[in-house]
Amino acid sequence: MATVIDGKAIAADMREEIKADTAELVAQGVTPGLAVVLVGEDPASRVYVSMKEKACAAAGIFSDEHKLPAETSEADLLALIEKLNADEKIDGILVQLPLPDHIDEAKVLDLISPKKDVDGFHPYNVGRLATGNPLFQPCTPYGVMKMLERTGVDLKGKEVVVVGRSNIVGKPVALMCLAEHATVTICHSRTQDLPAKVAAADVVIAAVGVPEMVKGAWIKEGAVVIDVGVNRVGEKKLVGDVEYDAAFERASAITPVPGGVGPMTITMLLYNTVVSAKRRAAGE
Ligand code: NDP
């Protein structure tokens, strides 16, 4: 029987700390500022953006919203990014993806100043992470690391198996675990004998996007299981990438879905914004 790693509680604690740090910065005359850029009417994107705005407001962070029509030209969007790069009140710039088809996403993301890239997706920041000297780390995998840290899981010398190799979750979380001195195996759709790989892991991190594909029976007795997956099944039910009930019986600790990794992503966006504001306050 596992301990349930309560992402909501960890995120709530971190948001209180972020709020306190923000208040200290405001007292020094530096209000952390996050620019959020949304192009178009995608309903899911609108929901994410409004969640981010509310989270900023609750933490005392200034959120500078730019809601642009779907027909906004690439040139106009690039001009806005340049303006935000130069704006001293802005510590972080977030462009909500996906962008409309006529806009080259990579061109837009590459123009964001790496010093304001609180999403951590700029190639400069990816390179900094890969070389073990991170400036900004992407929010979801960074949230996974904070959860492990706050659960008291020491990764040094442990076998970590990451299932999934995406640029937003699998690859960066693998690099972060490597930086913590774990022995890391990255699995993907062409991996042979995935059950054996997972069975060897002290820590399993699943970021696949396939409901319950990591079976509970594969989990080593006493392993820690972090489930990044969020999959809608039927009308309302959300499930992870791990077969939760069976994994719960074997793991020593496990994240639920929902209420596990999910609440950490926006928390880490606020965290990165405040880190950036601290650098501004220090004149860096
Ligand atoms: P992607 O679709 O970009 O990547 C999925 C990865 O899983 C790929 O590397 C793919 O392999 C691998 N994969 C797919 N099928 C299998 C299989 N049968 N066996 C082994 N590996 C497989 O997904 P993301 O990384 O963006 O997201 C993963 C999950 O995490 C999703 O459920 C998503 O909703 C969730 N998520 C949650 C967040 C949050 O909680 N805040 C944030 C971001 C994501 P290959 O490369 O070979 O195709």
mmCIF file of C-alpha atoms and ligand atoms in Angstrom:
data_model
loop_
_atom_site.group_PDB
_atom_site.id
_atom_site.type_symbol
_atom_site.label_atom_id
_atom_site.label_comp_id
_atom_site.label_asym_id
_atom_site.label_seq_id
_atom_site.Cartn_x
_atom_site.Cartn_y
_atom_site.Cartn_z
ATOM 1 C CA MET A 1 0.000 0.000 0.000
ATOM 2 C CA ALA A 2 1.399 3.312 -1.069
ATOM 3 C CA THR A 3 1.537 6.785 0.386
ATOM 4 C CA VAL A 4 -0.447 9.094 -1.871
ATOM 5 C CA ILE A 5 1.676 12.066 -2.947
ATOM 6 C CA ASP A 6 -0.721 14.980 -2.560
ATOM 7 C CA GLY A 7 0.064 17.393 -5.394
ATOM 8 C CA LYS A 8 -2.668 19.787 -4.316
ATOM 9 C CA ALA A 9 -1.159 20.141 -0.841
ATOM 10 C CA ILE A 10 2.418 20.509 -2.148
ATOM 11 C CA ALA A 11 1.263 23.091 -4.695
ATOM 12 C CA ALA A 12 -0.697 24.987 -2.008
ATOM 13 C CA ASP A 13 2.383 25.122 0.261
ATOM 14 C CA MET A 14 4.552 26.330 -2.600
ATOM 15 C CA ARG A 15 2.012 28.991 -3.595
ATOM 16 C CA GLU A 16 2.073 30.358 -0.032
ATOM 17 C CA GLU A 17 5.882 30.561 -0.220
ATOM 18 C CA ILE A 18 5.679 32.248 -3.628
ATOM 19 C CA LYS A 19 3.167 34.750 -2.227
ATOM 20 C CA ALA A 20 5.511 35.568 0.662
ATOM 21 C CA ASP A 21 8.491 35.983 -1.722
ATOM 22 C CA THR A 22 6.373 38.202 -3.953
ATOM 23 C CA ALA A 23 5.388 40.407 -1.001
ATOM 24 C CA GLU A 24 9.089 40.806 -0.134
ATOM 25 C CA LEU A 25 9.918 41.780 -3.700
ATOM 26 C CA VAL A 26 7.028 44.268 -3.808
ATOM 27 C CA ALA A 27 8.377 45.831 -0.589
ATOM 28 C CA GLN A 28 11.686 46.327 -2.452
ATOM 29 C CA GLY A 29 9.826 48.014 -5.315
ATOM 30 C CA VAL A 30 9.908 45.042 -7.703
ATOM 31 C CA THR A 31 6.488 43.571 -8.519
ATOM 32 C CA PRO A 32 6.927 40.273 -10.385
ATOM 33 C CA GLY A 33 5.225 40.553 -13.780
ATOM 34 C CA LEU A 34 4.059 37.789 -16.129
ATOM 35 C CA ALA A 35 2.881 38.547 -19.659
ATOM 36 C CA VAL A 36 0.403 35.995 -20.978
ATOM 37 C CA VAL A 37 -0.236 36.012 -24.709
ATOM 38 C CA LEU A 38 -3.223 34.192 -26.175
ATOM 39 C CA VAL A 39 -3.962 34.212 -29.892
ATOM 40 C CA GLY A 40 -7.388 33.022 -31.020
ATOM 41 C CA GLU A 41 -10.380 31.417 -29.397
ATOM 42 C CA ASP A 42 -9.275 27.853 -28.598
ATOM 43 C CA PRO A 43 -11.554 26.959 -25.641
ATOM 44 C CA ALA A 44 -8.973 24.845 -23.746
ATOM 45 C CA SER A 45 -6.339 27.589 -24.153
ATOM 46 C CA ARG A 46 -8.774 30.193 -22.810
ATOM 47 C CA VAL A 47 -9.372 28.033 -19.725
ATOM 48 C CA TYR A 48 -5.596 27.573 -19.136
ATOM 49 C CA VAL A 49 -4.958 31.301 -19.552
ATOM 50 C CA SER A 50 -7.705 32.232 -17.126
ATOM 51 C CA MET A 51 -6.343 29.708 -14.574
ATOM 52 C CA LYS A 52 -2.887 31.300 -14.926
ATOM 53 C CA GLU A 53 -4.308 34.801 -14.466
ATOM 54 C CA LYS A 54 -6.194 33.784 -11.327
ATOM 55 C CA ALA A 55 -3.107 32.079 -9.909
ATOM 56 C CA CYS A 56 -1.032 35.232 -10.551
ATOM 57 C CA ALA A 57 -3.622 37.404 -8.831
ATOM 58 C CA ALA A 58 -3.734 35.102 -5.779
ATOM 59 C CA ALA A 59 0.073 35.252 -5.471
ATOM 60 C CA GLY A 60 0.282 39.031 -5.927
ATOM 61 C CA ILE A 61 2.004 38.723 -9.319
ATOM 62 C CA PHE A 62 1.144 41.326 -11.967
ATOM 63 C CA SER A 63 -0.386 39.564 -14.952
ATOM 64 C CA ASP A 64 -0.262 41.443 -18.222
ATOM 65 C CA GLU A 65 -2.831 39.877 -20.519
ATOM 66 C CA HIS A 66 -2.717 40.056 -24.300
ATOM 67 C CA LYS A 67 -5.729 38.378 -25.875
ATOM 68 C CA LEU A 68 -5.351 38.719 -29.619
ATOM 69 C CA PRO A 69 -7.735 37.745 -32.428
ATOM 70 C CA ALA A 70 -7.076 34.539 -34.394
ATOM 71 C CA GLU A 71 -6.222 36.551 -37.521
ATOM 72 C CA THR A 72 -3.303 38.363 -35.813
ATOM 73 C CA SER A 73 -0.340 38.332 -38.204
ATOM 74 C CA GLU A 74 2.945 36.665 -37.345
ATOM 75 C CA ALA A 75 4.685 40.046 -37.724
ATOM 76 C CA ASP A 76 2.355 41.682 -35.184
ATOM 77 C CA LEU A 77 2.887 38.859 -32.710
ATOM 78 C CA LEU A 78 6.672 39.061 -33.127
ATOM 79 C CA ALA A 79 6.487 42.826 -32.571
ATOM 80 C CA LEU A 80 4.552 42.261 -29.332
ATOM 81 C CA ILE A 81 7.192 39.772 -28.109
ATOM 82 C CA GLU A 82 9.930 42.319 -28.806
ATOM 83 C CA LYS A 83 8.001 44.943 -26.867
ATOM 84 C CA LEU A 84 7.563 42.565 -23.903
ATOM 85 C CA ASN A 85 11.259 41.597 -24.042
ATOM 86 C CA ALA A 86 12.125 45.278 -23.561
ATOM 87 C CA ASP A 87 9.468 45.972 -20.891
ATOM 88 C CA GLU A 88 11.120 46.264 -17.470
ATOM 89 C CA LYS A 89 7.893 45.438 -15.609
ATOM 90 C CA ILE A 90 7.769 42.007 -17.252
ATOM 91 C CA ASP A 91 9.809 39.158 -15.756
ATOM 92 C CA GLY A 92 8.218 36.283 -17.661
ATOM 93 C CA ILE A 93 6.584 35.859 -21.065
ATOM 94 C CA LEU A 94 4.220 33.005 -21.749
ATOM 95 C CA VAL A 95 2.770 32.373 -25.192
ATOM 96 C CA GLN A 96 -0.118 29.946 -24.921
ATOM 97 C CA LEU A 97 0.171 27.114 -27.431
ATOM 98 C CA PRO A 98 -1.053 26.046 -29.911
ATOM 99 C CA LEU A 99 -0.814 29.139 -32.121
ATOM 100 C CA PRO A 100 -2.972 29.446 -35.259
ATOM 101 C CA ASP A 101 -1.578 27.602 -38.304
ATOM 102 C CA HIS A 102 -0.408 30.733 -40.156
ATOM 103 C CA ILE A 103 2.056 31.553 -37.340
ATOM 104 C CA ASP A 104 5.415 29.761 -37.048
ATOM 105 C CA GLU A 105 5.479 28.651 -33.401
ATOM 106 C CA ALA A 106 9.238 28.103 -33.265
ATOM 107 C CA LYS A 107 9.914 31.600 -34.627
ATOM 108 C CA VAL A 108 7.755 33.126 -31.883
ATOM 109 C CA LEU A 109 9.180 31.034 -29.024
ATOM 110 C CA ASP A 110 12.760 31.639 -30.207
ATOM 111 C CA LEU A 111 12.229 35.399 -30.058
ATOM 112 C CA ILE A 112 11.310 35.345 -26.357
ATOM 113 C CA SER A 113 14.286 36.574 -24.366
ATOM 114 C CA PRO A 114 15.848 33.514 -22.651
ATOM 115 C CA LYS A 115 15.945 35.685 -19.506
ATOM 116 C CA LYS A 116 12.125 35.897 -19.553
ATOM 117 C CA ASP A 117 11.455 32.371 -20.833
ATOM 118 C CA VAL A 118 9.567 31.132 -17.757
ATOM 119 C CA ASP A 119 8.193 28.161 -19.736
ATOM 120 C CA GLY A 120 11.780 26.983 -20.270
ATOM 121 C CA PHE A 121 11.188 25.988 -23.916
ATOM 122 C CA HIS A 122 13.708 28.336 -25.590
ATOM 123 C CA PRO A 123 16.576 26.355 -27.164
ATOM 124 C CA TYR A 124 18.992 28.384 -25.014
ATOM 125 C CA ASN A 125 17.286 27.169 -21.847
ATOM 126 C CA VAL A 126 17.033 23.619 -23.186
ATOM 127 C CA GLY A 127 20.803 23.752 -23.766
ATOM 128 C CA ARG A 128 21.438 25.155 -20.289
ATOM 129 C CA LEU A 129 19.414 22.291 -18.783
ATOM 130 C CA ALA A 130 21.226 19.708 -20.924
ATOM 131 C CA THR A 131 24.623 21.051 -19.846
ATOM 132 C CA GLY A 132 23.718 20.937 -16.155
ATOM 133 C CA ASN A 133 23.537 24.704 -15.641
ATOM 134 C CA PRO A 134 19.816 25.543 -15.904
ATOM 135 C CA LEU A 135 18.451 29.083 -16.046
ATOM 136 C CA PHE A 136 14.718 28.301 -16.410
ATOM 137 C CA GLN A 137 13.379 24.754 -16.272
ATOM 138 C CA PRO A 138 10.081 23.733 -17.906
ATOM 139 C CA CYS A 139 7.168 23.787 -15.490
ATOM 140 C CA THR A 140 5.659 20.288 -15.548
ATOM 141 C CA PRO A 141 8.935 18.338 -15.202
ATOM 142 C CA TYR A 142 10.245 20.887 -12.695
ATOM 143 C CA GLY A 143 7.037 20.342 -10.716
ATOM 144 C CA VAL A 144 7.722 16.590 -10.725
ATOM 145 C CA MET A 145 11.174 17.268 -9.243
ATOM 146 C CA LYS A 146 9.744 19.500 -6.508
ATOM 147 C CA MET A 147 7.203 16.791 -5.633
ATOM 148 C CA LEU A 148 9.941 14.173 -5.320
ATOM 149 C CA GLU A 149 12.076 16.539 -3.232
ATOM 150 C CA ARG A 150 9.201 17.415 -0.903
ATOM 151 C CA THR A 151 8.249 13.756 -0.536
ATOM 152 C CA GLY A 152 11.808 13.076 0.619
ATOM 153 C CA VAL A 153 12.796 10.920 -2.365
ATOM 154 C CA ASP A 154 16.572 11.074 -2.841
ATOM 155 C CA LEU A 155 17.375 10.181 -6.454
ATOM 156 C CA LYS A 156 21.106 9.718 -6.019
ATOM 157 C CA GLY A 157 22.122 6.318 -7.421
ATOM 158 C CA LYS A 158 18.486 5.294 -8.028
ATOM 159 C CA GLU A 159 17.209 3.635 -11.190
ATOM 160 C CA VAL A 160 14.721 6.048 -12.776
ATOM 161 C CA VAL A 161 12.633 4.960 -15.745
ATOM 162 C CA VAL A 162 10.909 7.728 -17.704
ATOM 163 C CA VAL A 163 8.218 6.516 -20.098
ATOM 164 C CA GLY A 164 7.849 9.184 -22.809
ATOM 165 C CA ARG A 165 10.439 11.338 -24.585
ATOM 166 C CA SER A 166 8.561 14.536 -25.428
ATOM 167 C CA ASN A 167 10.331 17.881 -25.328
ATOM 168 C CA ILE A 168 7.903 19.227 -22.731
ATOM 169 C CA VAL A 169 7.943 16.351 -20.223
ATOM 170 C CA GLY A 170 9.908 13.144 -20.876
ATOM 171 C CA LYS A 171 13.255 14.535 -22.068
ATOM 172 C CA PRO A 172 13.546 17.417 -19.590
ATOM 173 C CA VAL A 173 12.479 15.319 -16.583
ATOM 174 C CA ALA A 174 15.101 12.726 -17.568
ATOM 175 C CA LEU A 175 17.786 15.450 -17.663
ATOM 176 C CA MET A 176 16.642 16.777 -14.291
ATOM 177 C CA CYS A 177 16.843 13.282 -12.733
ATOM 178 C CA LEU A 178 20.313 12.842 -14.239
ATOM 179 C CA ALA A 179 21.357 16.114 -12.601
ATOM 180 C CA GLU A 180 20.216 14.591 -9.298
ATOM 181 C CA HIS A 181 22.599 11.652 -9.941
ATOM 182 C CA ALA A 182 19.979 9.042 -10.850
ATOM 183 C CA THR A 183 20.684 6.365 -13.449
ATOM 184 C CA VAL A 184 18.091 7.223 -16.072
ATOM 185 C CA THR A 185 16.437 5.093 -18.745
ATOM 186 C CA ILE A 186 14.165 6.859 -21.241
ATOM 187 C CA CYS A 187 11.508 4.638 -22.848
ATOM 188 C CA HIS A 188 9.240 5.399 -25.802
ATOM 189 C CA SER A 189 7.006 3.758 -28.387
ATOM 190 C CA ARG A 190 9.875 1.737 -29.922
ATOM 191 C CA THR A 191 11.262 0.485 -26.606
ATOM 192 C CA GLN A 192 11.466 -3.290 -26.407
ATOM 193 C CA ASP A 193 10.126 -5.085 -23.351
ATOM 194 C CA LEU A 194 8.791 -2.041 -21.528
ATOM 195 C CA PRO A 195 7.448 -4.182 -18.640
ATOM 196 C CA ALA A 196 11.011 -5.368 -17.832
ATOM 197 C CA LYS A 197 12.364 -1.801 -17.989
ATOM 198 C CA VAL A 198 9.658 -0.525 -15.633
ATOM 199 C CA ALA A 199 10.116 -3.500 -13.294
ATOM 200 C CA ALA A 200 13.766 -2.491 -12.752
ATOM 201 C CA ALA A 201 12.897 1.060 -11.678
ATOM 202 C CA ASP A 202 13.099 2.536 -8.186
ATOM 203 C CA VAL A 203 11.225 5.540 -9.580
ATOM 204 C CA VAL A 204 8.847 5.414 -12.548
ATOM 205 C CA ILE A 205 7.808 8.638 -14.273
ATOM 206 C CA ALA A 206 5.044 8.102 -16.828
ATOM 207 C CA ALA A 207 4.369 10.791 -19.473
ATOM 208 C CA VAL A 208 2.788 8.901 -22.327
ATOM 209 C CA GLY A 209 -0.750 10.109 -22.917
ATOM 210 C CA VAL A 210 -2.263 6.614 -23.105
ATOM 211 C CA PRO A 211 -4.783 5.766 -20.361
ATOM 212 C CA GLU A 212 -3.396 3.290 -17.802
ATOM 213 C CA MET A 213 -0.820 1.802 -20.200
ATOM 214 C CA VAL A 214 1.786 1.298 -17.447
ATOM 215 C CA LYS A 215 0.430 -1.748 -15.635
ATOM 216 C CA GLY A 216 0.457 -2.063 -11.863
ATOM 217 C CA ALA A 217 1.943 -5.548 -12.109
ATOM 218 C CA TRP A 218 5.094 -4.082 -13.766
ATOM 219 C CA ILE A 219 5.891 -1.870 -10.770
ATOM 220 C CA LYS A 220 8.679 -3.058 -8.474
ATOM 221 C CA GLU A 221 7.571 -3.549 -4.857
ATOM 222 C CA GLY A 222 8.312 -0.281 -3.026
ATOM 223 C CA ALA A 223 8.943 1.870 -6.118
ATOM 224 C CA VAL A 224 7.868 5.523 -6.329
ATOM 225 C CA VAL A 225 5.399 6.217 -9.153
ATOM 226 C CA ILE A 226 4.879 9.650 -10.683
ATOM 227 C CA ASP A 227 2.050 9.797 -13.196
ATOM 228 C CA VAL A 228 2.132 12.872 -15.435
ATOM 229 C CA GLY A 229 -0.598 11.607 -17.763
ATOM 230 C CA VAL A 230 -3.968 13.289 -17.958
ATOM 231 C CA ASN A 231 -6.402 11.343 -20.125
ATOM 232 C CA ARG A 232 -10.101 11.930 -20.422
ATOM 233 C CA VAL A 233 -12.091 8.713 -20.458
ATOM 234 C CA GLY A 234 -15.766 9.046 -21.309
ATOM 235 C CA GLU A 235 -17.592 12.278 -20.499
ATOM 236 C CA LYS A 236 -15.974 13.373 -17.257
ATOM 237 C CA LYS A 237 -13.494 10.858 -15.852
ATOM 238 C CA LEU A 238 -9.756 11.662 -15.860
ATOM 239 C CA VAL A 239 -7.197 8.886 -15.584
ATOM 240 C CA GLY A 240 -3.414 8.829 -15.689
ATOM 241 C CA ASP A 241 -0.945 6.795 -17.722
ATOM 242 C CA VAL A 242 -0.544 4.302 -14.855
ATOM 243 C CA GLU A 243 -3.021 1.647 -13.816
ATOM 244 C CA TYR A 244 -3.512 3.345 -10.465
ATOM 245 C CA ASP A 245 -5.314 0.794 -8.260
ATOM 246 C CA ALA A 246 -2.920 -2.037 -9.067
ATOM 247 C CA ALA A 247 0.174 0.213 -8.868
ATOM 248 C CA PHE A 248 -1.018 1.552 -5.500
ATOM 249 C CA GLU A 249 -0.766 -1.981 -4.058
ATOM 250 C CA ARG A 250 2.933 -2.305 -5.005
ATOM 251 C CA ALA A 251 4.366 1.233 -4.846
ATOM 252 C CA SER A 252 5.716 2.949 -1.732
ATOM 253 C CA ALA A 253 4.408 6.311 -2.973
ATOM 254 C CA ILE A 254 2.263 7.314 -5.943
ATOM 255 C CA THR A 255 0.680 10.435 -7.423
ATOM 256 C CA PRO A 256 -3.062 10.335 -8.106
ATOM 257 C CA VAL A 257 -4.762 11.696 -11.236
ATOM 258 C CA PRO A 258 -6.253 14.227 -10.796
ATOM 259 C CA GLY A 259 -4.607 15.932 -7.812
ATOM 260 C CA GLY A 260 -1.025 14.784 -8.446
ATOM 261 C CA VAL A 261 1.314 16.439 -10.941
ATOM 262 C CA GLY A 262 -1.468 18.592 -12.452
ATOM 263 C CA PRO A 263 -1.574 21.348 -9.778
ATOM 264 C CA MET A 264 2.232 21.704 -9.913
ATOM 265 C CA THR A 265 2.494 23.069 -13.464
ATOM 266 C CA ILE A 266 0.989 26.512 -12.882
ATOM 267 C CA THR A 267 2.701 26.641 -9.486
ATOM 268 C CA MET A 268 6.073 26.275 -11.203
ATOM 269 C CA LEU A 269 5.159 28.993 -13.704
ATOM 270 C CA LEU A 270 4.609 31.366 -10.766
ATOM 271 C CA TYR A 271 7.813 30.079 -9.160
ATOM 272 C CA ASN A 272 9.867 30.740 -12.304
ATOM 273 C CA THR A 273 8.357 34.222 -12.622
ATOM 274 C CA VAL A 274 9.345 35.077 -9.064
ATOM 275 C CA VAL A 275 12.860 33.668 -9.599
ATOM 276 C CA SER A 276 13.124 35.947 -12.635
ATOM 277 C CA ALA A 277 11.906 38.950 -10.603
ATOM 278 C CA LYS A 278 14.499 38.153 -7.919
ATOM 279 C CA ARG A 279 17.177 38.297 -10.628
ATOM 280 C CA ARG A 280 15.815 41.694 -11.701
ATOM 281 C CA ALA A 281 15.859 42.908 -8.088
ATOM 282 C CA ALA A 282 19.491 41.756 -7.825
ATOM 283 C CA GLY A 283 20.344 43.667 -11.013
ATOM 284 C CA GLU A 284 21.222 40.456 -12.923
HETATM 285 P P1 NDP B 1 3.533 13.378 -26.210
HETATM 286 O O1 NDP B 1 2.415 12.779 -26.990
HETATM 287 O O2 NDP B 1 4.262 14.546 -26.759
HETATM 288 O O3 NDP B 1 4.617 12.232 -25.924
HETATM 289 C C1 NDP B 1 4.216 10.962 -25.522
HETATM 290 C C2 NDP B 1 5.430 10.063 -25.405
HETATM 291 O O4 NDP B 1 4.975 8.774 -25.014
HETATM 292 C C3 NDP B 1 6.210 9.886 -26.705
HETATM 293 O O5 NDP B 1 7.589 9.972 -26.454
HETATM 294 C C4 NDP B 1 5.827 8.499 -27.179
HETATM 295 O O6 NDP B 1 6.851 7.813 -27.843
HETATM 296 C C5 NDP B 1 5.547 7.794 -25.875
HETATM 297 N N1 NDP B 1 4.618 6.689 -26.074
HETATM 298 C C6 NDP B 1 3.411 6.713 -26.689
HETATM 299 N N2 NDP B 1 2.856 5.485 -26.691
HETATM 300 C C7 NDP B 1 3.735 4.667 -26.053
HETATM 301 C C8 NDP B 1 3.742 3.293 -25.749
HETATM 302 N N3 NDP B 1 2.717 2.495 -26.077
HETATM 303 N N4 NDP B 1 4.803 2.782 -25.100
HETATM 304 C C9 NDP B 1 5.843 3.569 -24.743
HETATM 305 N N5 NDP B 1 5.890 4.904 -25.011
HETATM 306 C C10 NDP B 1 4.853 5.438 -25.659
HETATM 307 O O7 NDP B 1 2.944 13.672 -24.767
HETATM 308 P P2 NDP B 1 3.383 14.729 -23.630
HETATM 309 O O8 NDP B 1 4.745 14.395 -23.133
HETATM 310 O O9 NDP B 1 3.085 16.087 -24.078
HETATM 311 O O10 NDP B 1 2.330 14.360 -22.497
HETATM 312 C C11 NDP B 1 2.287 13.093 -21.885
HETATM 313 C C12 NDP B 1 1.113 13.040 -20.931
HETATM 314 O O11 NDP B 1 1.303 14.008 -19.907
HETATM 315 C C13 NDP B 1 -0.245 13.364 -21.559
HETATM 316 O O12 NDP B 1 -1.238 12.579 -20.921
HETATM 317 C C14 NDP B 1 -0.459 14.816 -21.214
HETATM 318 O O13 NDP B 1 -1.827 15.152 -21.131
HETATM 319 C C15 NDP B 1 0.187 14.882 -19.861
HETATM 320 N N6 NDP B 1 0.653 16.216 -19.489
HETATM 321 C C16 NDP B 1 0.262 16.699 -18.271
HETATM 322 C C17 NDP B 1 0.665 17.939 -17.863
HETATM 323 C C18 NDP B 1 0.242 18.404 -16.514
HETATM 324 O O14 NDP B 1 -0.123 17.652 -15.664
HETATM 325 N N7 NDP B 1 0.269 19.647 -16.222
HETATM 326 C C19 NDP B 1 1.484 18.808 -18.714
HETATM 327 C C20 NDP B 1 1.918 18.170 -19.934
HETATM 328 C C21 NDP B 1 1.498 16.926 -20.294
HETATM 329 P P3 NDP B 1 7.448 8.263 -29.280
HETATM 330 O O15 NDP B 1 8.320 9.448 -28.980
HETATM 331 O O16 NDP B 1 8.207 7.082 -29.731
HETATM 332 O O17 NDP B 1 6.274 8.615 -30.129
#
